[in-house]
Amino acid sequence: MDSQKKIITITGYKGGVGKSTTAVHLATFFSELGKTVLVDGDQNRTALAWSKRGSFPFPAVDERQALKVIADAQFVVIDTPARPDSDDLKELEAV
Ligand SMILES: Nc1ncnc2c1ncn2[C@@H]1O[C@H](COP(=O)(O)OP(=O)(O)OP(=O)(O)O)[C@@H](O)[C@H]1O
Ligand SMILES: [Mg+2]
């Protein structure tokens, strides 16, 4: 597998449609392929709360801690809040 970092961002306009659930499942899948970090970029911190309840096979951090831990990750899965505005979407696309 090539060593370039892959960043997968989960976004969607509606709330409660499974973004965080999808992010956790994707991070679980990718963690079997290489070092994976889940970045919880939603202020409601759903994914972080779930990670504290159980034992995910990957670290979960908020966006403030992300830079410290994603350097050597091969896969970075980013969970995002509902109702992104057009600026948010442009920024997500630009990364
Ligand atoms: N594929 C699915 N089938 C059934 N229930 C699901 C599925 N995916 C998620 N859920 C349930 O739907 C609810 C909302 O899921 P989740 O928190 O992942 O959505 P979200 O889009 O991240 O919400 P928010 O916009 O509030 O961040 C949760 O109770 C979750 O367990
Ligand atoms: Mg969510």
Coordinates of N, CA, C and O and ligand atoms in Angstrom, one line a residue:
M1 N 0.9 -1.2 0.0 CA 0.0 0.0 0.0 C 0.9 1.2 0.0 O 1.9 1.2 0.6
D2 N 0.5 2.3 -0.7 CA 1.3 3.4 -0.8 C 1.3 4.2 0.6 O 0.4 4.0 1.3
S3 N 2.3 5.0 0.8 CA 2.5 5.5 2.2 C 1.9 6.9 2.3 O 2.0 7.5 3.4
Q4 N 1.3 7.4 1.2 CA 0.7 8.7 1.3 C -0.5 8.7 2.3 O -1.4 7.8 2.2
K5 N -0.6 9.7 3.2 CA -1.6 9.8 4.1 C -3.0 10.0 3.4 O -3.1 10.8 2.5
K6 N -4.0 9.2 3.9 CA -5.3 9.4 3.3 C -6.2 10.1 4.4 O -6.3 9.6 5.5
I7 N -6.9 11.1 4.0 CA -7.8 11.8 4.8 C -9.2 11.6 4.4 O -9.5 11.9 3.2
I8 N -10.1 11.1 5.2 CA -11.5 10.8 4.8 C -12.4 11.6 5.7 O -12.3 11.5 7.0
T9 N -13.1 12.6 5.1 CA -14.0 13.5 5.9 C -15.4 13.1 5.8 O -15.9 12.9 4.6
I10 N -16.1 12.9 6.9 CA -17.5 12.5 6.9 C -18.4 13.8 7.1 O -18.2 14.4 8.1
T11 N -19.2 14.2 6.1 CA -20.0 15.4 6.3 C -21.4 15.1 5.7 O -21.6 14.2 4.9
G12 N -22.3 16.0 6.1 CA -23.7 15.9 5.6 C -24.5 17.0 6.2 O -24.2 17.4 7.3
Y13 N -25.4 17.5 5.5 CA -26.2 18.6 6.0 C -27.1 18.3 7.1 O -27.1 19.1 8.1
K14 N -27.7 17.2 7.1 CA -28.7 16.9 8.2 C -28.0 16.4 9.4 O -26.9 15.8 9.4
G15 N -28.7 16.6 10.6 CA -28.2 16.1 11.8 C -28.8 14.7 12.0 O -29.8 14.3 11.5
G16 N -28.0 13.9 12.8 CA -28.6 12.6 13.2 C -28.7 11.5 12.1 O -29.6 10.7 12.2
V17 N -27.9 11.6 11.1 CA -28.1 10.7 10.0 C -27.0 9.6 9.9 O -26.9 8.9 8.9
G18 N -26.1 9.6 11.0 CA -25.1 8.5 11.0 C -23.7 9.0 10.7 O -22.9 8.1 10.4
K19 N -23.4 10.2 10.7 CA -22.0 10.7 10.4 C -21.0 10.1 11.4 O -20.0 9.5 11.0
S20 N -21.3 10.3 12.7 CA -20.3 9.8 13.7 C -20.2 8.3 13.6 O -19.1 7.7 13.8
T21 N -21.4 7.6 13.5 CA -21.4 6.1 13.4 C -20.5 5.7 12.2 O -19.7 4.8 12.3
T22 N -20.7 6.3 11.1 CA -20.0 6.0 9.9 C -18.5 6.3 10.1 O -17.6 5.4 9.7
A23 N -18.1 7.4 10.7 CA -16.7 7.7 11.0 C -16.1 6.6 11.8 O -14.9 6.2 11.6
V24 N -16.8 6.2 12.9 CA -16.2 5.1 13.8 C -16.0 3.8 13.0 O -15.0 3.1 13.1
H25 N -17.0 3.5 12.2 CA -16.9 2.2 11.4 C -15.8 2.3 10.4 O -15.0 1.3 10.2
L26 N -15.7 3.4 9.7 CA -14.6 3.5 8.7 C -13.2 3.5 9.4 O -12.3 2.9 8.9
A27 N -13.1 4.2 10.5 CA -11.8 4.2 11.3 C -11.5 2.8 11.7 O -10.3 2.4 11.7
T28 N -12.5 2.0 12.1 CA -12.2 0.6 12.5 C -11.7 -0.2 11.4 O -10.7 -0.9 11.5
F29 N -12.4 0.0 10.2 CA -11.9 -0.7 9.0 C -10.5 -0.3 8.6 O -9.6 -1.2 8.5
F30 N -10.2 1.0 8.6 CA -8.9 1.4 8.2 C -7.8 1.1 9.2 O -6.6 0.9 8.8
S31 N -8.2 0.9 10.4 CA -7.2 0.6 11.4 C -6.6 -0.8 11.2 O -5.5 -1.2 11.7
E32 N -7.3 -1.6 10.4 CA -6.7 -3.0 10.1 C -5.7 -2.9 9.0 O -5.0 -3.8 8.7
L33 N -5.7 -1.7 8.3 CA -4.8 -1.5 7.1 C -3.6 -0.7 7.5 O -2.5 -0.8 6.8
G34 N -3.7 0.1 8.5 CA -2.6 1.0 8.9 C -3.0 1.9 10.1 O -4.1 1.9 10.5
K35 N -2.0 2.6 10.6 CA -2.3 3.5 11.7 C -3.3 4.5 11.4 O -3.2 5.2 10.4
T36 N -4.4 4.5 12.2 CA -5.5 5.4 11.9 C -5.9 6.2 13.1 O -5.7 5.8 14.3
V37 N -6.2 7.5 12.9 CA -6.7 8.4 13.9 C -8.0 8.9 13.5 O -8.3 9.3 12.4
L38 N -8.9 8.9 14.5 CA -10.3 9.6 14.3 C -10.2 11.0 14.9 O -9.9 11.1 16.1
V39 N -10.5 12.0 14.1 CA -10.5 13.4 14.6 C -12.0 13.7 14.7 O -12.7 13.8 13.7
D40 N -12.4 14.0 15.9 CA -13.8 14.4 16.2 C -13.8 16.0 16.1 O -13.5 16.7 17.0
G41 N -14.3 16.5 15.0 CA -14.4 17.9 14.7 C -15.7 18.5 15.1 O -16.0 19.6 14.7
D42 N -16.6 17.7 15.8 CA -17.9 18.2 16.1 C -17.9 18.6 17.6 O -17.5 17.8 18.4
Q43 N -18.4 19.8 17.8 CA -18.4 20.3 19.2 C -19.2 19.4 20.1 O -19.1 19.4 21.4
N44 N -20.2 18.6 19.6 CA -20.9 17.7 20.5 C -20.1 16.5 20.9 O -20.5 15.8 21.8
R45 N -18.9 16.3 20.3 CA -17.9 15.3 20.7 C -18.5 13.9 20.9 O -18.2 13.2 21.8
T46 N -19.5 13.6 20.0 CA -20.1 12.2 20.1 C -19.0 11.1 19.9 O -19.0 10.2 20.7
A47 N -18.2 11.2 18.9 CA -17.3 10.1 18.7 C -16.3 10.0 19.8 O -15.9 8.9 20.2
L48 N -15.9 11.2 20.3 CA -14.9 11.1 21.5 C -15.6 10.5 22.7 O -14.9 9.7 23.4
A49 N -16.9 10.8 22.9 CA -17.6 10.2 24.1 C -17.6 8.7 23.9 O -17.4 7.9 24.8
W50 N -18.0 8.3 22.7 CA -18.0 6.8 22.4 C -16.7 6.2 22.6 O -16.6 5.1 23.2
S51 N -15.6 6.8 22.2 CA -14.3 6.2 22.4 C -13.9 6.1 23.8 O -13.1 5.2 24.2
K52 N -14.5 7.0 24.7 CA -14.1 6.9 26.1 C -14.9 5.8 26.8 O -14.5 5.3 27.8
R53 N -16.0 5.4 26.2 CA -16.8 4.3 26.8 C -16.3 2.9 26.5 O -16.5 2.0 27.3
G54 N -15.6 2.8 25.4 CA -15.2 1.4 25.0 C -13.7 1.4 24.6 O -12.9 2.2 25.1
S55 N -13.4 0.4 23.8 CA -12.0 0.4 23.4 C -11.9 0.3 21.9 O -11.9 -0.8 21.3
F56 N -11.8 1.4 21.2 CA -11.7 1.4 19.8 C -10.2 1.0 19.4 O -9.3 1.3 20.2
P57 N -10.1 0.4 18.2 CA -8.7 0.0 17.8 C -7.9 1.2 17.2 O -7.1 1.0 16.3
F58 N -8.3 2.4 17.6 CA -7.6 3.6 17.0 C -7.8 4.7 18.1 O -8.8 4.7 18.8
P59 N -6.9 5.7 18.1 CA -7.1 6.8 19.0 C -8.1 7.8 18.4 O -8.2 7.9 17.2
A60 N -8.8 8.4 19.3 CA -9.8 9.5 18.9 C -9.4 10.7 19.6 O -9.1 10.7 20.8
V61 N -9.3 11.8 18.9 CA -8.9 13.1 19.4 C -9.8 14.2 18.9 O -10.5 14.0 17.9
D62 N -9.8 15.4 19.6 CA -10.5 16.5 19.0 C -9.6 17.3 18.0 O -8.4 17.0 18.0
E63 N -10.1 18.2 17.3 CA -9.3 18.9 16.3 C -8.2 19.7 16.9 O -7.2 19.9 16.2
R64 N -8.2 20.0 18.2 CA -7.1 20.8 18.8 C -5.9 19.9 19.1 O -4.8 20.3 19.1
Q65 N -6.2 18.6 19.3 CA -5.1 17.7 19.5 C -4.6 17.0 18.3 O -3.6 16.3 18.3
A66 N -5.3 17.2 17.2 CA -5.1 16.4 16.0 C -3.6 16.5 15.5 O -3.0 15.5 15.1
L67 N -3.1 17.7 15.4 CA -1.8 17.9 14.9 C -0.7 17.1 15.6 O 0.3 16.7 15.0
K68 N -1.0 16.9 16.9 CA 0.0 16.1 17.7 C 0.1 14.7 17.3 O 1.1 14.0 17.5
V69 N -1.0 14.1 16.8 CA -1.1 12.7 16.7 C -1.3 12.2 15.2 O -1.2 11.0 15.0
I70 N -1.5 13.1 14.3 CA -1.8 12.5 12.9 C -0.5 12.4 12.1 O -0.6 11.8 11.0
A71 N 0.6 12.9 12.6 CA 1.8 13.0 11.8 C 2.2 11.6 11.2 O 2.5 11.5 10.0
D72 N 2.2 10.6 12.0 CA 2.6 9.3 11.5 C 1.4 8.4 11.2 O 1.5 7.1 11.0
A73 N 0.2 8.9 11.1 CA -1.0 8.1 10.8 C -1.1 8.0 9.3 O -0.8 8.9 8.5
Q74 N -1.5 6.8 8.9 CA -1.7 6.6 7.4 C -3.1 7.0 7.0 O -3.3 7.4 5.9
F75 N -4.0 6.8 8.0 CA -5.4 7.2 7.7 C -5.9 8.1 8.7 O -5.7 7.9 9.9
V76 N -6.6 9.2 8.3 CA -7.2 10.1 9.2 C -8.7 10.2 8.9 O -9.0 10.6 7.7
V77 N -9.5 9.9 9.8 CA -11.0 10.0 9.5 C -11.5 11.2 10.4 O -11.2 11.2 11.6
I78 N -12.2 12.1 9.7 CA -12.6 13.3 10.4 C -14.2 13.3 10.4 O -14.8 13.2 9.4
D79 N -14.7 13.4 11.6 CA -16.1 13.5 11.8 C -16.4 15.0 12.0 O -15.6 15.8 12.5
T80 N -17.5 15.5 11.4 CA -17.8 16.9 11.4 C -19.2 17.2 11.8 O -20.1 16.3 11.9
P81 N -19.5 18.4 12.2 CA -20.9 18.8 12.6 C -21.9 18.8 11.5 O -21.5 18.9 10.3
A82 N -23.2 18.7 11.9 CA -24.2 18.8 10.9 C -24.3 20.3 10.4 O -23.7 21.2 11.1
R83 N -25.1 20.5 9.4 CA -25.3 21.8 8.8 C -24.1 22.6 8.5 O -23.9 23.8 9.0
P84 N -23.1 22.1 7.8 CA -22.0 22.9 7.3 C -22.4 24.0 6.4 O -23.4 23.8 5.7
D85 N -21.8 25.2 6.5 CA -22.2 26.2 5.6 C -21.2 26.1 4.4 O -20.3 25.3 4.3
S86 N -21.5 27.0 3.4 CA -20.7 26.8 2.1 C -19.2 27.0 2.4 O -18.4 26.4 1.7
D87 N -18.9 27.9 3.3 CA -17.4 28.1 3.6 C -16.8 26.9 4.2 O -15.7 26.5 3.9
D88 N -17.6 26.2 5.2 CA -17.1 25.0 5.8 C -16.8 24.0 4.7 O -15.7 23.3 4.7
L89 N -17.7 23.8 3.7 CA -17.5 22.8 2.7 C -16.3 23.1 1.8 O -15.6 22.2 1.4
K90 N -16.1 24.4 1.5 CA -15.0 24.8 0.7 C -13.7 24.4 1.4 O -12.7 23.9 0.9
E91 N -13.6 24.7 2.7 CA -12.4 24.4 3.5 C -12.2 22.9 3.6 O -11.0 22.5 3.5
L92 N -13.2 22.2 3.8 CA -13.1 20.7 3.8 C -12.5 20.2 2.5 O -11.7 19.3 2.5
E93 N -13.0 20.7 1.4 CA -12.6 20.3 0.1 C -11.2 20.6 -0.2 O -10.4 19.9 -0.8
A94 N -10.7 21.8 0.4 CA -9.4 22.3 0.1 C -8.3 21.5 0.7 O -7.2 21.6 0.3
V95 N -8.6 20.8 1.8 CA -7.5 20.1 2.5 C -6.9 19.0 1.7 O -7.6 18.3 1.0
Ligands
LIG1 N1 -27.0 2.5 9.9 C1 -27.7 2.8 10.9 N2 -28.8 2.1 11.2 C2 -29.5 2.4 12.3 N3 -29.2 3.3 13.2 C3 -28.1 4.0 13.0 C4 -27.3 3.8 11.8 N4 -26.3 4.7 11.9 C5 -26.5 5.4 13.0 N5 -27.6 5.0 13.7 C6 -28.1 5.6 14.9 O1 -28.6 6.9 14.6 C7 -28.3 7.9 15.6 C8 -27.5 9.0 15.1 O2 -26.3 8.6 14.6 P1 -25.0 9.5 14.6 O3 -24.8 10.1 16.0 O4 -23.9 8.7 14.0 O5 -25.4 10.6 13.6 P2 -24.7 12.0 13.3 O6 -25.1 12.3 11.8 O7 -23.3 12.0 13.6 O8 -25.5 13.0 14.2 P3 -25.1 14.5 14.6 O9 -25.6 15.3 13.4 O10 -26.0 14.8 15.8 O11 -23.7 14.6 14.8 C9 -27.5 7.1 16.7 O12 -28.4 6.7 17.7 C10 -27.0 5.9 15.9 O13 -26.8 4.8 16.8
MG2 MG -22.2 13.2 14.9

